[in-house]
mmCIF file of C-alpha atoms and ligand atoms in Angstrom:
data_model
loop_
_atom_site.group_PDB
_atom_site.id
_atom_site.type_symbol
_atom_site.label_atom_id
_atom_site.label_comp_id
_atom_site.label_asym_id
_atom_site.label_seq_id
_atom_site.Cartn_x
_atom_site.Cartn_y
_atom_site.Cartn_z
ATOM 1 C CA MET A 27 0.000 0.000 0.000
ATOM 2 C CA SER A 28 1.438 3.395 -0.931
ATOM 3 C CA GLU A 29 1.942 6.169 1.628
ATOM 4 C CA ILE A 30 -1.027 8.240 0.410
ATOM 5 C CA GLU A 31 -3.285 5.171 0.485
ATOM 6 C CA LYS A 32 -2.256 4.582 4.126
ATOM 7 C CA ILE A 33 -2.879 8.209 5.083
ATOM 8 C CA ALA A 34 -6.295 8.301 3.406
ATOM 9 C CA LYS A 35 -7.405 5.371 5.577
ATOM 10 C CA GLN A 36 -5.639 6.568 8.710
ATOM 11 C CA ILE A 37 -7.383 9.930 8.942
ATOM 12 C CA ILE A 38 -10.864 8.451 8.951
ATOM 13 C CA ALA A 39 -10.116 5.075 10.579
ATOM 14 C CA LYS A 40 -13.097 3.844 12.608
ATOM 15 C CA GLY A 41 -13.874 6.160 15.486
ATOM 16 C CA ARG A 42 -12.206 9.178 13.882
ATOM 17 C CA GLY A 43 -12.977 11.984 11.504
ATOM 18 C CA ILE A 44 -11.697 15.335 10.311
ATOM 19 C CA LEU A 45 -11.844 18.765 11.880
ATOM 20 C CA ALA A 46 -12.311 21.321 9.080
ATOM 21 C CA ALA A 47 -10.626 24.408 10.517
ATOM 22 C CA ASP A 48 -9.751 25.848 7.121
ATOM 23 C CA GLU A 49 -11.949 28.936 7.225
ATOM 24 C CA SER A 50 -10.375 31.647 5.113
ATOM 25 C CA THR A 51 -9.791 34.964 6.888
ATOM 26 C CA GLY A 52 -13.089 36.368 5.566
ATOM 27 C CA THR A 53 -15.130 33.443 6.882
ATOM 28 C CA MET A 54 -13.228 33.359 10.174
ATOM 29 C CA THR A 55 -13.885 37.064 10.619
ATOM 30 C CA LYS A 56 -17.632 36.407 10.277
ATOM 31 C CA ARG A 57 -17.422 33.553 12.786
ATOM 32 C CA LEU A 58 -15.486 35.646 15.316
ATOM 33 C CA SER A 59 -17.688 38.711 14.939
ATOM 34 C CA SER A 60 -20.733 36.498 15.607
ATOM 35 C CA VAL A 61 -19.304 36.046 19.129
ATOM 36 C CA ASN A 62 -18.019 39.621 19.386
ATOM 37 C CA VAL A 63 -14.325 38.822 19.138
ATOM 38 C CA GLU A 64 -12.044 40.932 16.988
ATOM 39 C CA SER A 65 -10.596 38.996 14.044
ATOM 40 C CA THR A 66 -6.845 39.441 14.472
ATOM 41 C CA ALA A 67 -4.227 36.862 13.474
ATOM 42 C CA GLU A 68 -3.544 36.421 17.190
ATOM 43 C CA ASN A 69 -7.199 35.704 18.066
ATOM 44 C CA ARG A 70 -7.660 33.359 15.107
ATOM 45 C CA LEU A 71 -4.612 31.417 16.346
ATOM 46 C CA LYS A 72 -5.761 31.476 19.970
ATOM 47 C CA PHE A 73 -9.118 29.859 19.169
ATOM 48 C CA ARG A 74 -7.579 27.275 16.893
ATOM 49 C CA GLU A 75 -4.788 26.447 19.336
ATOM 50 C CA THR A 76 -7.434 25.931 22.037
ATOM 51 C CA LEU A 77 -9.130 23.306 19.846
ATOM 52 C CA PHE A 78 -5.978 21.626 18.542
ATOM 53 C CA SER A 79 -4.517 21.158 22.030
ATOM 54 C CA SER A 80 -7.634 19.571 23.532
ATOM 55 C CA GLU A 81 -7.940 15.949 24.664
ATOM 56 C CA GLY A 82 -10.697 15.216 22.137
ATOM 57 C CA MET A 83 -8.153 15.451 19.352
ATOM 58 C CA LYS A 84 -6.385 12.291 20.539
ATOM 59 C CA ASN A 85 -9.165 9.775 20.149
ATOM 60 C CA TYR A 86 -11.601 11.236 17.677
ATOM 61 C CA ILE A 87 -9.857 13.581 15.241
ATOM 62 C CA GLY A 88 -7.700 11.822 12.643
ATOM 63 C CA GLY A 89 -6.947 14.902 10.561
ATOM 64 C CA VAL A 90 -7.228 18.681 10.703
ATOM 65 C CA ILE A 91 -7.665 20.869 7.624
ATOM 66 C CA LEU A 92 -5.757 24.114 8.033
ATOM 67 C CA TYR A 93 -5.778 27.425 6.221
ATOM 68 C CA ASP A 94 -2.645 29.001 4.737
ATOM 69 C CA GLU A 95 -2.293 31.484 7.620
ATOM 70 C CA THR A 96 -2.620 28.797 10.321
ATOM 71 C CA ILE A 97 -0.143 26.262 8.929
ATOM 72 C CA LYS A 98 2.553 28.953 9.178
ATOM 73 C CA GLN A 99 1.726 30.042 12.736
ATOM 74 C CA LYS A 100 3.443 28.974 15.971
ATOM 75 C CA THR A 101 1.832 28.066 19.286
ATOM 76 C CA SER A 102 2.420 29.931 22.541
ATOM 77 C CA SER A 103 5.069 27.324 23.442
ATOM 78 C CA GLY A 104 6.908 27.763 20.136
ATOM 79 C CA LYS A 105 5.722 24.605 18.338
ATOM 80 C CA THR A 106 4.468 24.846 14.782
ATOM 81 C CA ILE A 107 0.760 24.146 14.320
ATOM 82 C CA PRO A 108 1.437 20.967 12.294
ATOM 83 C CA GLU A 109 3.664 19.734 15.183
ATOM 84 C CA LEU A 110 0.880 20.385 17.687
ATOM 85 C CA ILE A 111 -1.549 18.389 15.550
ATOM 86 C CA GLU A 112 0.892 15.514 15.012
ATOM 87 C CA ASN A 113 1.575 15.363 18.768
ATOM 88 C CA SER A 114 -2.021 14.361 19.333
ATOM 89 C CA GLY A 115 -1.753 11.581 16.746
ATOM 90 C CA SER A 116 -3.634 13.493 14.085
ATOM 91 C CA VAL A 117 -2.562 14.354 10.522
ATOM 92 C CA PRO A 118 -2.194 17.990 9.392
ATOM 93 C CA GLY A 119 -3.910 18.893 6.114
ATOM 94 C CA ILE A 120 -4.319 22.071 4.109
ATOM 95 C CA LYS A 121 -6.975 23.790 2.014
ATOM 96 C CA VAL A 122 -5.290 24.623 -1.286
ATOM 97 C CA ASP A 123 -8.052 26.246 -3.297
ATOM 98 C CA THR A 124 -8.183 30.030 -3.255
ATOM 99 C CA GLY A 125 -11.945 30.307 -3.099
ATOM 100 C CA ALA A 126 -15.079 30.106 -5.227
ATOM 101 C CA LYS A 127 -15.352 33.019 -7.695
ATOM 102 C CA LYS A 128 -17.927 34.158 -10.246
ATOM 103 C CA LEU A 129 -18.092 31.671 -13.144
ATOM 104 C CA ALA A 130 -17.611 33.505 -16.459
ATOM 105 C CA GLY A 131 -20.354 32.264 -18.764
ATOM 106 C CA SER A 132 -22.799 31.685 -15.902
ATOM 107 C CA SER A 133 -22.156 34.549 -13.533
ATOM 108 C CA GLU A 134 -24.680 33.563 -10.864
ATOM 109 C CA GLU A 135 -22.666 30.389 -10.280
ATOM 110 C CA LYS A 136 -19.203 29.770 -8.851
ATOM 111 C CA ILE A 137 -15.986 28.206 -10.046
ATOM 112 C CA THR A 138 -13.281 27.338 -7.549
ATOM 113 C CA GLU A 139 -9.902 28.871 -8.298
ATOM 114 C CA GLY A 140 -6.347 28.118 -7.209
ATOM 115 C CA LEU A 141 -4.649 26.078 -9.941
ATOM 116 C CA ASP A 142 -2.064 28.760 -10.762
ATOM 117 C CA ARG A 143 1.242 27.986 -9.008
ATOM 118 C CA LEU A 144 -0.452 25.095 -7.213
ATOM 119 C CA ARG A 145 2.507 22.746 -7.838
ATOM 120 C CA GLU A 146 4.864 25.169 -6.042
ATOM 121 C CA ARG A 147 2.441 25.826 -3.186
ATOM 122 C CA LEU A 148 1.979 22.074 -2.652
ATOM 123 C CA THR A 149 5.737 21.579 -2.336
ATOM 124 C CA GLU A 150 5.832 24.322 0.283
ATOM 125 C CA TYR A 151 2.874 22.869 2.240
ATOM 126 C CA TYR A 152 4.480 19.411 2.252
ATOM 127 C CA LYS A 153 7.638 20.920 3.765
ATOM 128 C CA LEU A 154 5.490 22.614 6.410
ATOM 129 C CA GLY A 155 4.078 19.192 7.394
ATOM 130 C CA ALA A 156 0.819 18.820 5.436
ATOM 131 C CA ARG A 157 0.043 15.272 4.311
ATOM 132 C CA PHE A 158 -3.396 15.790 2.848
ATOM 133 C CA THR A 159 -5.150 18.593 0.988
ATOM 134 C CA LYS A 160 -8.630 19.875 0.282
ATOM 135 C CA TRP A 161 -10.381 21.652 -2.596
ATOM 136 C CA ARG A 162 -14.045 22.647 -2.386
ATOM 137 C CA ALA A 163 -16.424 23.240 -5.303
ATOM 138 C CA VAL A 164 -19.902 24.647 -4.621
ATOM 139 C CA TYR A 165 -23.150 24.139 -6.508
ATOM 140 C CA ASN A 166 -26.526 25.786 -5.977
ATOM 141 C CA ILE A 167 -29.841 24.077 -6.606
ATOM 142 C CA SER A 168 -32.594 26.084 -8.362
ATOM 143 C CA ASP A 169 -34.825 25.692 -11.435
ATOM 144 C CA LYS A 170 -31.921 26.458 -13.744
ATOM 145 C CA PHE A 171 -28.887 25.574 -11.643
ATOM 146 C CA PRO A 172 -26.435 23.970 -11.471
ATOM 147 C CA SER A 173 -25.681 24.440 -15.156
ATOM 148 C CA GLU A 174 -23.765 21.894 -17.191
ATOM 149 C CA LEU A 175 -20.978 24.471 -17.385
ATOM 150 C CA SER A 176 -20.670 24.653 -13.610
ATOM 151 C CA ILE A 177 -20.754 20.859 -13.199
ATOM 152 C CA LYS A 178 -18.162 20.251 -15.913
ATOM 153 C CA SER A 179 -15.771 23.106 -15.130
ATOM 154 C CA ASN A 180 -15.709 22.431 -11.383
ATOM 155 C CA ALA A 181 -15.147 18.694 -11.947
ATOM 156 C CA HIS A 182 -12.277 19.507 -14.288
ATOM 157 C CA ALA A 183 -10.644 21.814 -11.726
ATOM 158 C CA LEU A 184 -11.114 19.243 -8.939
ATOM 159 C CA ALA A 185 -9.397 16.592 -11.040
ATOM 160 C CA ARG A 186 -6.474 18.854 -11.995
ATOM 161 C CA TYR A 187 -6.036 19.707 -8.316
ATOM 162 C CA ALA A 188 -6.192 16.041 -7.266
ATOM 163 C CA ALA A 189 -3.544 15.067 -9.827
ATOM 164 C CA LEU A 190 -1.160 17.752 -8.559
ATOM 165 C CA ALA A 191 -1.785 16.833 -4.911
ATOM 166 C CA GLN A 192 -0.946 13.175 -5.580
ATOM 167 C CA GLU A 193 2.136 14.178 -7.563
ATOM 168 C CA ALA A 194 3.222 16.073 -4.402
ATOM 169 C CA LYS A 195 2.598 12.885 -2.326
ATOM 170 C CA MET A 196 -0.437 14.213 -0.510
ATOM 171 C CA VAL A 197 -3.968 12.810 -0.292
ATOM 172 C CA PRO A 198 -6.494 14.989 -2.140
ATOM 173 C CA ILE A 199 -9.861 15.409 -0.471
ATOM 174 C CA VAL A 200 -12.345 16.052 -3.223
ATOM 175 C CA GLU A 201 -15.176 18.250 -1.936
ATOM 176 C CA PRO A 202 -18.080 18.892 -4.297
ATOM 177 C CA GLU A 203 -20.643 20.607 -2.059
ATOM 178 C CA VAL A 204 -24.226 20.814 -3.262
ATOM 179 C CA LEU A 205 -25.540 23.585 -1.018
ATOM 180 C CA MET A 206 -28.580 23.177 1.197
ATOM 181 C CA ASP A 207 -30.003 26.632 0.287
ATOM 182 C CA GLY A 208 -33.453 26.504 -1.324
ATOM 183 C CA ASP A 209 -36.894 24.959 -1.095
ATOM 184 C CA HIS A 210 -36.142 21.810 -3.123
ATOM 185 C CA ASP A 211 -37.032 18.370 -1.821
ATOM 186 C CA ILE A 212 -34.646 15.551 -0.921
ATOM 187 C CA ASN A 213 -35.099 13.819 -4.295
ATOM 188 C CA LYS A 214 -33.871 16.930 -6.114
ATOM 189 C CA CYS A 215 -30.761 16.975 -3.911
ATOM 190 C CA TYR A 216 -30.222 13.278 -4.717
ATOM 191 C CA GLU A 217 -30.607 13.938 -8.457
ATOM 192 C CA ILE A 218 -28.193 16.908 -8.523
ATOM 193 C CA THR A 219 -25.611 15.337 -6.195
ATOM 194 C CA SER A 220 -25.634 12.198 -8.380
ATOM 195 C CA LYS A 221 -24.958 14.266 -11.511
ATOM 196 C CA VAL A 222 -22.171 16.196 -9.803
ATOM 197 C CA LEU A 223 -20.476 13.059 -8.428
ATOM 198 C CA LYS A 224 -20.691 11.231 -11.778
ATOM 199 C CA GLU A 225 -18.956 14.114 -13.533
ATOM 200 C CA CYS A 226 -16.289 14.368 -10.828
ATOM 201 C CA TYR A 227 -15.374 10.676 -11.087
ATOM 202 C CA LYS A 228 -15.367 10.879 -14.887
ATOM 203 C CA GLU A 229 -12.778 13.680 -14.702
ATOM 204 C CA LEU A 230 -10.767 11.999 -11.929
ATOM 205 C CA ALA A 231 -10.470 8.907 -14.147
ATOM 206 C CA LEU A 232 -9.387 11.021 -17.120
ATOM 207 C CA HIS A 233 -6.669 12.609 -14.975
ATOM 208 C CA LYS A 234 -5.479 9.146 -13.844
ATOM 209 C CA ILE A 235 -6.072 9.713 -10.154
ATOM 210 C CA ASN A 236 -5.257 6.818 -7.812
ATOM 211 C CA LEU A 237 -8.658 6.697 -6.135
ATOM 212 C CA LYS A 238 -7.325 4.576 -3.255
ATOM 213 C CA GLY A 239 -5.261 7.593 -2.253
ATOM 214 C CA THR A 240 -8.205 10.023 -2.166
ATOM 215 C CA LEU A 241 -11.177 10.799 0.063
ATOM 216 C CA LEU A 242 -14.553 12.207 -0.913
ATOM 217 C CA LYS A 243 -16.100 15.027 1.127
ATOM 218 C CA PRO A 244 -19.698 15.325 -0.072
ATOM 219 C CA ASN A 245 -22.896 16.794 1.313
ATOM 220 C CA MET A 246 -25.419 14.416 2.831
ATOM 221 C CA ILE A 247 -28.607 14.122 0.774
ATOM 222 C CA LEU A 248 -31.040 16.537 2.416
ATOM 223 C CA SER A 249 -34.028 18.634 1.474
ATOM 224 C CA GLY A 250 -33.382 22.383 1.068
ATOM 225 C CA ASP A 251 -33.273 24.559 4.172
ATOM 226 C CA LYS A 252 -36.540 26.261 3.085
ATOM 227 C CA SER A 253 -38.333 23.050 2.143
ATOM 228 C CA LYS A 254 -41.570 22.245 3.981
ATOM 229 C CA ASN A 255 -40.916 18.503 3.715
ATOM 230 C CA LYS A 256 -38.201 17.597 6.166
ATOM 231 C CA SER A 257 -36.975 14.021 6.061
ATOM 232 C CA ASN A 258 -36.058 12.000 9.127
ATOM 233 C CA SER A 259 -32.595 10.566 9.802
ATOM 234 C CA LEU A 260 -33.416 7.128 8.442
ATOM 235 C CA GLU A 261 -34.682 8.573 5.142
ATOM 236 C CA ILE A 262 -31.599 10.787 4.905
ATOM 237 C CA ALA A 263 -29.286 7.862 5.643
ATOM 238 C CA LYS A 264 -30.953 5.569 3.085
ATOM 239 C CA ILE A 265 -30.900 8.035 0.201
ATOM 240 C CA THR A 266 -27.376 9.244 1.058
ATOM 241 C CA ILE A 267 -26.009 5.682 0.977
ATOM 242 C CA LYS A 268 -27.911 4.992 -2.274
ATOM 243 C CA CYS A 269 -26.341 8.078 -3.883
ATOM 244 C CA ILE A 270 -22.831 7.135 -2.724
ATOM 245 C CA LYS A 271 -23.204 3.511 -3.857
ATOM 246 C CA GLU A 272 -24.434 4.524 -7.301
ATOM 247 C CA ASN A 273 -21.831 7.185 -8.004
ATOM 248 C CA VAL A 274 -18.618 6.585 -6.069
ATOM 249 C CA PRO A 275 -16.158 3.980 -7.360
ATOM 250 C CA SER A 276 -15.432 1.214 -4.835
ATOM 251 C CA GLU A 277 -11.668 1.995 -4.799
ATOM 252 C CA VAL A 278 -12.342 5.196 -2.825
ATOM 253 C CA PRO A 279 -11.567 4.205 0.790
ATOM 254 C CA GLY A 280 -13.888 6.581 2.544
ATOM 255 C CA ILE A 281 -16.400 9.335 2.676
ATOM 256 C CA ALA A 282 -16.024 12.272 5.070
ATOM 257 C CA PHE A 283 -19.306 14.191 4.997
ATOM 258 C CA LEU A 284 -19.462 17.968 5.469
ATOM 259 C CA SER A 285 -22.108 19.350 7.817
ATOM 260 C CA GLY A 286 -23.311 22.099 5.460
ATOM 261 C CA GLY A 287 -25.528 24.057 7.850
ATOM 262 C CA GLN A 288 -27.021 21.172 9.829
ATOM 263 C CA THR A 289 -27.095 21.717 13.576
ATOM 264 C CA GLU A 290 -24.411 19.973 15.588
ATOM 265 C CA VAL A 291 -26.757 17.233 16.797
ATOM 266 C CA GLU A 292 -28.406 16.747 13.372
ATOM 267 C CA ALA A 293 -25.009 16.188 11.751
ATOM 268 C CA THR A 294 -24.079 13.631 14.418
ATOM 269 C CA GLN A 295 -27.434 11.870 14.342
ATOM 270 C CA ASN A 296 -27.499 11.597 10.541
ATOM 271 C CA LEU A 297 -23.978 10.166 10.377
ATOM 272 C CA ASN A 298 -24.842 7.713 13.156
ATOM 273 C CA GLU A 299 -27.874 6.559 11.159
ATOM 274 C CA ILE A 300 -25.752 6.220 8.006
ATOM 275 C CA ASN A 301 -23.347 3.962 9.903
ATOM 276 C CA LYS A 302 -26.181 1.914 11.409
ATOM 277 C CA ILE A 303 -27.328 0.846 7.942
ATOM 278 C CA ASN A 304 -24.093 1.168 5.964
ATOM 279 C CA ASP A 305 -23.906 -1.925 3.763
ATOM 280 C CA THR A 306 -20.970 -0.684 1.666
ATOM 281 C CA ASN A 307 -17.227 -1.059 2.168
ATOM 282 C CA PHE A 308 -16.744 2.701 2.411
ATOM 283 C CA LEU A 309 -15.676 4.102 5.775
ATOM 284 C CA MET A 310 -18.339 6.736 6.512
ATOM 285 C CA SER A 311 -17.016 9.577 8.623
ATOM 286 C CA PHE A 312 -17.120 13.343 9.079
ATOM 287 C CA SER A 313 -15.174 16.409 8.030
ATOM 288 C CA TYR A 314 -17.121 19.044 9.900
ATOM 289 C CA GLY A 315 -16.414 22.728 10.321
ATOM 290 C CA ARG A 316 -19.410 24.368 11.931
ATOM 291 C CA ALA A 317 -20.853 21.162 13.422
ATOM 292 C CA LEU A 318 -17.669 20.609 15.447
ATOM 293 C CA GLN A 319 -16.886 24.186 16.394
ATOM 294 C CA GLN A 320 -20.116 26.144 16.901
ATOM 295 C CA SER A 321 -20.748 25.555 20.624
ATOM 296 C CA ALA A 322 -17.064 25.732 21.488
ATOM 297 C CA LEU A 323 -16.800 29.064 19.673
ATOM 298 C CA LYS A 324 -19.843 30.423 21.470
ATOM 299 C CA ASN A 325 -18.312 29.613 24.848
ATOM 300 C CA TRP A 326 -14.886 30.935 23.854
ATOM 301 C CA GLY A 327 -16.480 34.216 22.713
ATOM 302 C CA LYS A 328 -17.733 34.788 26.277
ATOM 303 C CA ASN A 329 -14.185 34.564 27.612
ATOM 304 C CA ILE A 330 -11.292 33.881 25.268
ATOM 305 C CA ASN A 331 -9.137 32.778 28.212
ATOM 306 C CA ASP A 332 -11.562 30.068 29.285
ATOM 307 C CA THR A 333 -9.574 27.297 27.624
ATOM 308 C CA ASN A 334 -10.830 24.616 29.980
ATOM 309 C CA ASN A 335 -14.565 24.927 29.284
ATOM 310 C CA THR A 336 -14.092 25.589 25.575
ATOM 311 C CA GLN A 337 -12.062 22.393 25.333
ATOM 312 C CA LYS A 338 -14.667 20.425 27.320
ATOM 313 C CA ILE A 339 -17.318 21.429 24.803
ATOM 314 C CA PHE A 340 -15.099 20.606 21.842
ATOM 315 C CA ASN A 341 -14.120 17.255 23.412
ATOM 316 C CA HIS A 342 -17.771 16.374 23.827
ATOM 317 C CA ARG A 343 -18.646 17.225 20.199
ATOM 318 C CA SER A 344 -15.613 15.309 18.939
ATOM 319 C CA LYS A 345 -16.568 12.297 21.017
ATOM 320 C CA MET A 346 -20.196 12.363 19.836
ATOM 321 C CA ASN A 347 -19.081 12.469 16.219
ATOM 322 C CA GLY A 348 -16.430 9.820 16.833
ATOM 323 C CA LEU A 349 -19.138 7.545 18.245
ATOM 324 C CA SER A 350 -21.359 8.201 15.238
ATOM 325 C CA THR A 351 -18.702 6.724 12.914
ATOM 326 C CA THR A 352 -19.342 3.348 14.544
ATOM 327 C CA ALA A 353 -23.087 3.873 15.111
ATOM 328 C CA LYS A 354 -22.564 4.002 18.899
ATOM 329 C CA TRP A 355 -24.078 7.452 19.440
ATOM 330 C CA ASN A 356 -27.489 8.001 21.000
ATOM 331 C CA ILE A 357 -29.328 11.161 22.013
ATOM 332 C CA LYS A 358 -29.023 10.450 25.765
ATOM 333 C CA LEU A 359 -25.252 10.933 25.520
ATOM 334 C CA GLU A 360 -25.841 14.554 24.533
ATOM 335 C CA ASN A 361 -26.916 15.466 28.066
ATOM 336 C CA HIS A 362 -23.577 14.633 29.583
ATOM 337 C CA VAL A 363 -21.697 17.751 28.508
ATOM 338 C CA SER A 364 -20.774 20.244 31.163
ATOM 339 C CA ALA A 365 -19.129 23.531 30.372
HETATM 340 C C1 5MM B 13 -14.544 25.388 7.497
HETATM 341 O O1 5MM B 13 -15.065 26.065 6.340
HETATM 342 C C2 5MM B 13 -14.392 25.731 5.146
HETATM 343 C C3 5MM B 13 -13.828 26.894 4.423
HETATM 344 O O2 5MM B 13 -14.690 27.914 4.157
HETATM 345 P P1 5MM B 13 -14.242 29.209 3.238
HETATM 346 O O3 5MM B 13 -13.198 28.772 2.272
HETATM 347 O O4 5MM B 13 -15.540 29.568 2.577
HETATM 348 O O5 5MM B 13 -13.759 30.240 4.178
HETATM 349 C C4 5MM B 13 -15.279 24.845 4.268
HETATM 350 O O6 5MM B 13 -14.670 24.451 3.063
HETATM 351 C C5 5MM B 13 -15.553 23.605 5.040
HETATM 352 O O7 5MM B 13 -14.394 22.818 5.093
HETATM 353 C C6 5MM B 13 -16.669 22.768 4.468
HETATM 354 O O8 5MM B 13 -17.705 23.551 3.897
HETATM 355 C C7 5MM B 13 -17.296 21.951 5.569
HETATM 356 O O9 5MM B 13 -17.673 22.807 6.616
HETATM 357 P P2 5MM B 13 -19.113 22.645 7.265
HETATM 358 O O10 5MM B 13 -19.229 23.802 8.216
HETATM 359 O O11 5MM B 13 -20.118 22.688 6.143
HETATM 360 O O12 5MM B 13 -19.076 21.279 7.950
#
């Protein structure tokens, strides 16, 4: 087994998942202002260091996705951030796209950029300690979207990124996110996500990607956030597994779902349900941003020096999600957190 194949499995081995802490400065500024904290490089580091040095990292977080600023920062004790992550047995990763921009030709849609100088940036990130990478494409659902142009051009960019990441000996996480915004039903989300995934794997094959050394980070199949017909966890789990089975080649070792605007408990419950009925060989895990950090951030915003309680909250969320990867979570466990 090659090194990247080992790493792909290691970061989402049973009981573990990924902490997506790769918010760009703009997004992080929104998150921090929501809890009335000024977005300085120092504060962004302080919050992230609080999470990365918590106990929950050791047992439940197999990988952390960093942002360019963070991977170059040092902790209060002088360690690099990748060293801090490795010390807890987790693998440092890096977001390498430079964001979703207006798609020329269909200007209400987005194309993810970042291919220019990517080879050089990947070499630098490897030296800094990154062993896996992430690139996110976004698609909106509406009567006319996503267009064929958006599906094809984003799949092409994802595949070119994945090829360069593997050339640089890092695992590419392929993240095509079909957004939850809208009033569409769950079947529409299934239909669009299927189309998007098919196109992605067509392009990945064309670019000769070793699928065993990749991970997929998709959305779960959900109805739109404004839909009147909400599905229950079992329905979500069934249709999500169906979509994955039909569109993801069996060589892909695992799926690390994004949370995409679900509440913390919804994201945990839905993944737990997926693992209860998972009849595939894919490891089914998480790569959550908001669903791992929201409550911890809220507490930290009240007092940015309250490391202890912020870590307790993060440990709890990490544990709940860790349990959901082996279908051992249940709602009663949610009452046991104390901040
Ligand atoms: C953590 O947020 C990530 C980066 O966001 P921006 O580049 O827009 O600042 C994002 O890619 C994230 O990794 C995924 O969307 C998953 O996060 P959620 O919160 O949906 O689980």
